[in-house]
Tab-separated table of C-alpha atoms in Angstrom:
chain	number	residue	atom	x	y	z
A	1	MET	CA	0.000	0.000	0.000
A	2	LYS	CA	1.278	3.424	-0.917
A	3	GLU	CA	2.405	5.507	2.053
A	4	CYS	CA	0.113	8.432	2.830
A	5	LYS	CA	1.348	11.970	2.320
A	6	LYS	CA	0.975	14.273	5.307
A	7	TYR	CA	0.225	17.971	4.831
A	8	GLY	CA	-0.299	20.702	7.375
A	9	TYR	CA	-2.215	23.960	7.134
A	10	ILE	CA	-1.671	27.084	9.263
A	11	ARG	CA	-3.770	30.233	9.256
A	12	VAL	CA	-3.372	33.411	11.275
A	13	SER	CA	-5.701	36.373	10.837
A	14	THR	CA	-3.073	39.128	10.728
A	15	ARG	CA	0.613	39.483	10.007
A	16	GLU	CA	1.179	40.389	13.654
A	17	GLN	CA	-0.173	37.089	14.990
A	18	ASN	CA	2.299	34.328	15.769
A	19	GLU	CA	1.894	30.945	14.119
A	20	ASP	CA	4.421	29.097	16.320
A	21	ARG	CA	1.859	27.053	18.301
A	22	GLN	CA	0.273	25.751	15.123
A	23	ARG	CA	3.632	24.983	13.524
A	24	ILE	CA	4.883	23.107	16.606
A	25	ALA	CA	1.675	21.021	16.757
A	26	LEU	CA	1.994	20.102	13.083
A	27	LYS	CA	5.640	19.109	13.399
A	28	GLU	CA	4.828	16.986	16.447
A	29	ALA	CA	2.265	15.225	14.235
A	30	GLY	CA	5.100	14.314	11.870
A	31	ILE	CA	4.595	16.839	9.090
A	32	GLN	CA	7.702	17.993	7.254
A	33	GLU	CA	8.322	21.741	6.940
A	34	GLU	CA	8.083	21.630	3.131
A	35	ASN	CA	4.563	20.172	3.444
A	36	ILE	CA	3.243	22.953	5.685
A	37	PHE	CA	1.205	25.679	3.999
A	38	MET	CA	0.397	28.973	5.714
A	39	ASP	CA	-1.881	31.936	5.006
A	40	LYS	CA	-1.916	35.191	6.918
A	41	GLN	CA	-5.435	36.436	6.350
A	42	SER	CA	-9.017	36.236	7.565
A	43	GLY	CA	-10.863	32.929	7.726
A	44	LYS	CA	-14.076	34.419	6.334
A	45	ASP	CA	-13.633	32.599	3.008
A	46	PHE	CA	-11.276	30.182	1.272
A	47	GLU	CA	-9.846	32.524	-1.358
A	48	ARG	CA	-6.348	32.137	0.116
A	49	ALA	CA	-3.283	31.539	-2.056
A	50	GLN	CA	-1.553	28.895	0.068
A	51	TYR	CA	-4.769	27.043	0.853
A	52	GLN	CA	-5.653	26.829	-2.838
A	53	GLN	CA	-2.139	25.576	-3.604
A	54	LEU	CA	-2.484	22.941	-0.879
A	55	LEU	CA	-5.871	21.847	-2.222
A	56	GLN	CA	-4.282	21.017	-5.575
A	57	LYS	CA	-1.898	18.573	-3.885
A	58	LEU	CA	-4.509	16.579	-1.965
A	59	ASP	CA	-5.613	13.184	-3.236
A	60	ASN	CA	-6.825	9.862	-1.832
A	61	GLN	CA	-3.366	9.132	-0.433
A	62	SER	CA	-3.212	12.410	1.533
A	63	VAL	CA	-3.923	13.437	5.110
A	64	LEU	CA	-4.450	17.107	5.975
A	65	PHE	CA	-3.639	18.195	9.541
A	66	VAL	CA	-4.862	21.434	11.171
A	67	LYS	CA	-4.448	22.397	14.817
A	68	SER	CA	-8.071	23.502	15.272
A	69	ILE	CA	-11.144	23.712	13.083
A	70	ASP	CA	-11.247	27.527	13.064
A	71	ARG	CA	-7.743	27.593	11.527
A	72	LEU	CA	-9.270	25.952	8.473
A	73	GLY	CA	-12.124	28.457	8.260
A	74	ARG	CA	-14.803	30.387	10.140
A	75	ASN	CA	-17.639	30.629	7.655
A	76	TYR	CA	-20.155	27.878	8.483
A	77	ALA	CA	-21.399	27.122	4.971
A	78	ASP	CA	-17.984	27.417	3.280
A	79	LEU	CA	-16.280	25.292	5.930
A	80	ASN	CA	-18.705	22.427	5.428
A	81	GLU	CA	-18.331	22.716	1.653
A	82	GLN	CA	-14.522	22.574	1.855
A	83	TRP	CA	-14.707	19.579	4.197
A	84	ARG	CA	-16.865	17.845	1.579
A	85	VAL	CA	-14.455	18.755	-1.235
A	86	ILE	CA	-11.435	17.453	0.670
A	87	THR	CA	-12.965	14.230	1.992
A	88	LYS	CA	-15.396	13.346	-0.806
A	89	GLU	CA	-14.039	14.844	-4.052
A	90	LYS	CA	-10.326	14.645	-3.237
A	91	GLY	CA	-10.710	11.499	-1.144
A	92	ALA	CA	-8.213	12.830	1.413
A	93	ASP	CA	-8.442	12.512	5.185
A	94	ILE	CA	-8.550	15.395	7.669
A	95	VAL	CA	-7.173	15.413	11.203
A	96	VAL	CA	-8.068	18.228	13.614
A	97	ILE	CA	-5.376	17.938	16.276
A	98	ASP	CA	-7.291	19.725	19.057
A	99	MET	CA	-10.423	17.650	18.414
A	100	PRO	CA	-9.497	13.938	18.049
A	101	ILE	CA	-13.064	12.968	17.118
A	102	LEU	CA	-12.545	14.973	13.920
A	103	ASP	CA	-10.168	12.441	12.424
A	104	THR	CA	-11.597	10.889	9.268
A	105	ARG	CA	-9.019	8.088	9.400
A	106	ARG	CA	-10.978	6.570	12.295
A	107	GLU	CA	-13.769	4.072	11.717
A	108	LYS	CA	-14.046	4.048	7.963
A	109	ASN	CA	-17.710	3.123	8.099
A	110	LEU	CA	-21.075	4.864	7.894
A	111	MET	CA	-21.259	5.571	11.639
A	112	GLY	CA	-17.742	7.006	11.778
A	113	THR	CA	-18.465	9.288	8.829
A	114	PHE	CA	-21.799	10.321	10.314
A	115	LEU	CA	-20.243	11.241	13.686
A	116	SER	CA	-17.486	13.273	12.043
A	117	ASP	CA	-19.997	15.170	9.897
A	118	VAL	CA	-22.261	15.922	12.879
A	119	VAL	CA	-19.393	17.146	15.054
A	120	LEU	CA	-18.038	19.270	12.192
A	121	ALA	CA	-21.457	20.835	11.604
A	122	LEU	CA	-21.757	21.688	15.296
A	123	LEU	CA	-18.252	23.129	15.621
A	124	SER	CA	-18.399	25.142	12.412
A	125	TYR	CA	-21.791	26.539	13.467
A	126	VAL	CA	-20.284	27.627	16.792
A	127	ALA	CA	-17.299	29.212	14.989
A	128	GLU	CA	-19.628	31.079	12.606
A	129	SER	CA	-21.857	32.231	15.475
A	130	GLU	CA	-18.852	33.580	17.358
A	131	ARG	CA	-17.664	35.422	14.242
A	132	MET	CA	-21.104	37.016	13.831
A	133	ASN	CA	-21.223	37.917	17.532
A	134	ILE	CA	-17.847	39.647	17.248
A	135	LYS	CA	-19.063	41.657	14.251
A	136	GLN	CA	-22.239	42.613	16.113
A	137	ARG	CA	-20.279	43.695	19.194
A	138	GLN	CA	-17.978	45.781	16.995
A	139	ALA	CA	-20.949	47.446	15.274
A	140	GLU	CA	-22.621	48.154	18.632
A	141	GLY	CA	-19.368	49.587	19.982
A	142	ILE	CA	-18.970	51.884	16.969
A	143	ALA	CA	-22.607	53.011	17.218
A	144	ALA	CA	-22.199	53.766	20.936
A	145	ALA	CA	-18.991	55.703	20.291
A	146	LYS	CA	-20.651	57.750	17.521
A	147	ALA	CA	-23.545	58.514	19.862
A	148	LYS	CA	-20.989	60.009	22.260
A	149	GLY	CA	-19.624	62.192	19.482
A	150	ILE	CA	-16.497	60.137	18.799
A	151	LYS	CA	-15.531	60.457	15.146
A	152	PHE	CA	-13.846	57.754	13.085
A	153	GLY	CA	-11.579	58.002	10.086
A	154	ARG	CA	-9.118	60.681	9.081
A	155	PRO	CA	-9.616	64.234	10.349
A	156	PRO	CA	-10.821	66.651	7.631
A	157	ALA	CA	-8.089	68.403	5.669
A	158	PRO	CA	-7.520	71.988	6.917
A	159	VAL	CA	-8.420	74.923	4.706
A	160	PRO	CA	-6.689	78.326	4.492
A	161	GLU	CA	-8.159	81.392	6.188
A	162	ASN	CA	-9.051	82.920	2.817
A	163	PHE	CA	-10.833	79.758	1.665
A	164	GLU	CA	-14.161	81.530	1.196
A	165	GLU	CA	-12.508	84.282	-0.848
A	166	ILE	CA	-10.860	81.700	-3.125
A	167	CYS	CA	-14.212	79.965	-3.542
A	168	CYS	CA	-15.836	83.233	-4.552
A	169	GLN	CA	-13.122	83.878	-7.149
A	170	TRP	CA	-13.642	80.397	-8.529
A	171	LYS	CA	-17.417	80.815	-8.570
A	172	ALA	CA	-16.974	84.105	-10.455
A	173	LYS	CA	-14.793	82.196	-12.941
A	174	LYS	CA	-11.779	84.351	-12.177
A	175	ILE	CA	-9.765	81.218	-11.484
A	176	THR	CA	-10.194	77.607	-12.517
A	177	LEU	CA	-11.149	74.742	-10.220
A	178	ARG	CA	-7.593	73.425	-10.489
A	179	GLN	CA	-6.106	76.779	-9.523
A	180	ALA	CA	-8.507	77.150	-6.588
A	181	ALA	CA	-7.623	73.694	-5.344
A	182	GLU	CA	-3.887	74.404	-5.720
A	183	PHE	CA	-4.206	77.682	-3.790
A	184	CYS	CA	-5.834	75.707	-0.957
A	185	ARG	CA	-3.393	72.786	-1.319
A	186	LEU	CA	-6.287	70.380	-1.708
A	187	PRO	CA	-7.297	67.788	-4.309
A	188	GLU	CA	-9.878	69.196	-6.722
A	189	SER	CA	-12.594	66.819	-5.476
A	190	THR	CA	-11.920	67.787	-1.857
A	191	PHE	CA	-12.007	71.493	-2.664
A	192	PHE	CA	-15.283	71.090	-4.564
A	193	ASP	CA	-16.841	69.075	-1.719
A	194	LYS	CA	-15.804	71.609	0.948
A	195	ALA	CA	-17.008	74.492	-1.164
A	196	LYS	CA	-20.371	72.812	-1.653
A	197	ARG	CA	-20.762	72.130	2.068
A	198	MET	CA	-20.010	75.768	2.841
A	199	ALA	CA	-22.878	76.683	0.497
A	200	VAL	CA	-20.536	78.757	-1.628
A	201	ILE	CA	-21.918	76.954	-4.642
A	202	LYS	CA	-25.365	75.462	-5.202
């Protein structure tokens, strides 16, 4: 029988996060460094360069290891679809190190497959719910901050003291829009927007 090929997948959400714990767990599971694929981006979907490259390598002689299910993905529907692609279409096995029951190498029968699918559905639903809760808490926090008068984004670009005079010259067609914007050291669109808000133009 042909020896199975072991692959590992690591995902961290930002470039600042450290992947060491995942890498150590994968190496302890016997995965060689050259067979470890890593993406540094959100788990909201599976449009990730390294993951897609890994997917091309999987076949019915492969085993994919991940430290935890949320490292694979956080979107409930997409996670279940990718699990199906890997295990059914590719014929590969998946091992979730932190959750031994999610090991498709175990009990290659209908009951074993059923248990793995049920546990996956439950865990991916929990991961998706947590992701949605985080987004809701963020939105509520932003709304509360705005209600207190806290402003987000870049501060508005300053305008010169004679801004209104420059606007009047531009409105009277004594200078062009480009010249007016240059006098104020502003992009043309920004100058136009500020002029409009000051009711200099209609």
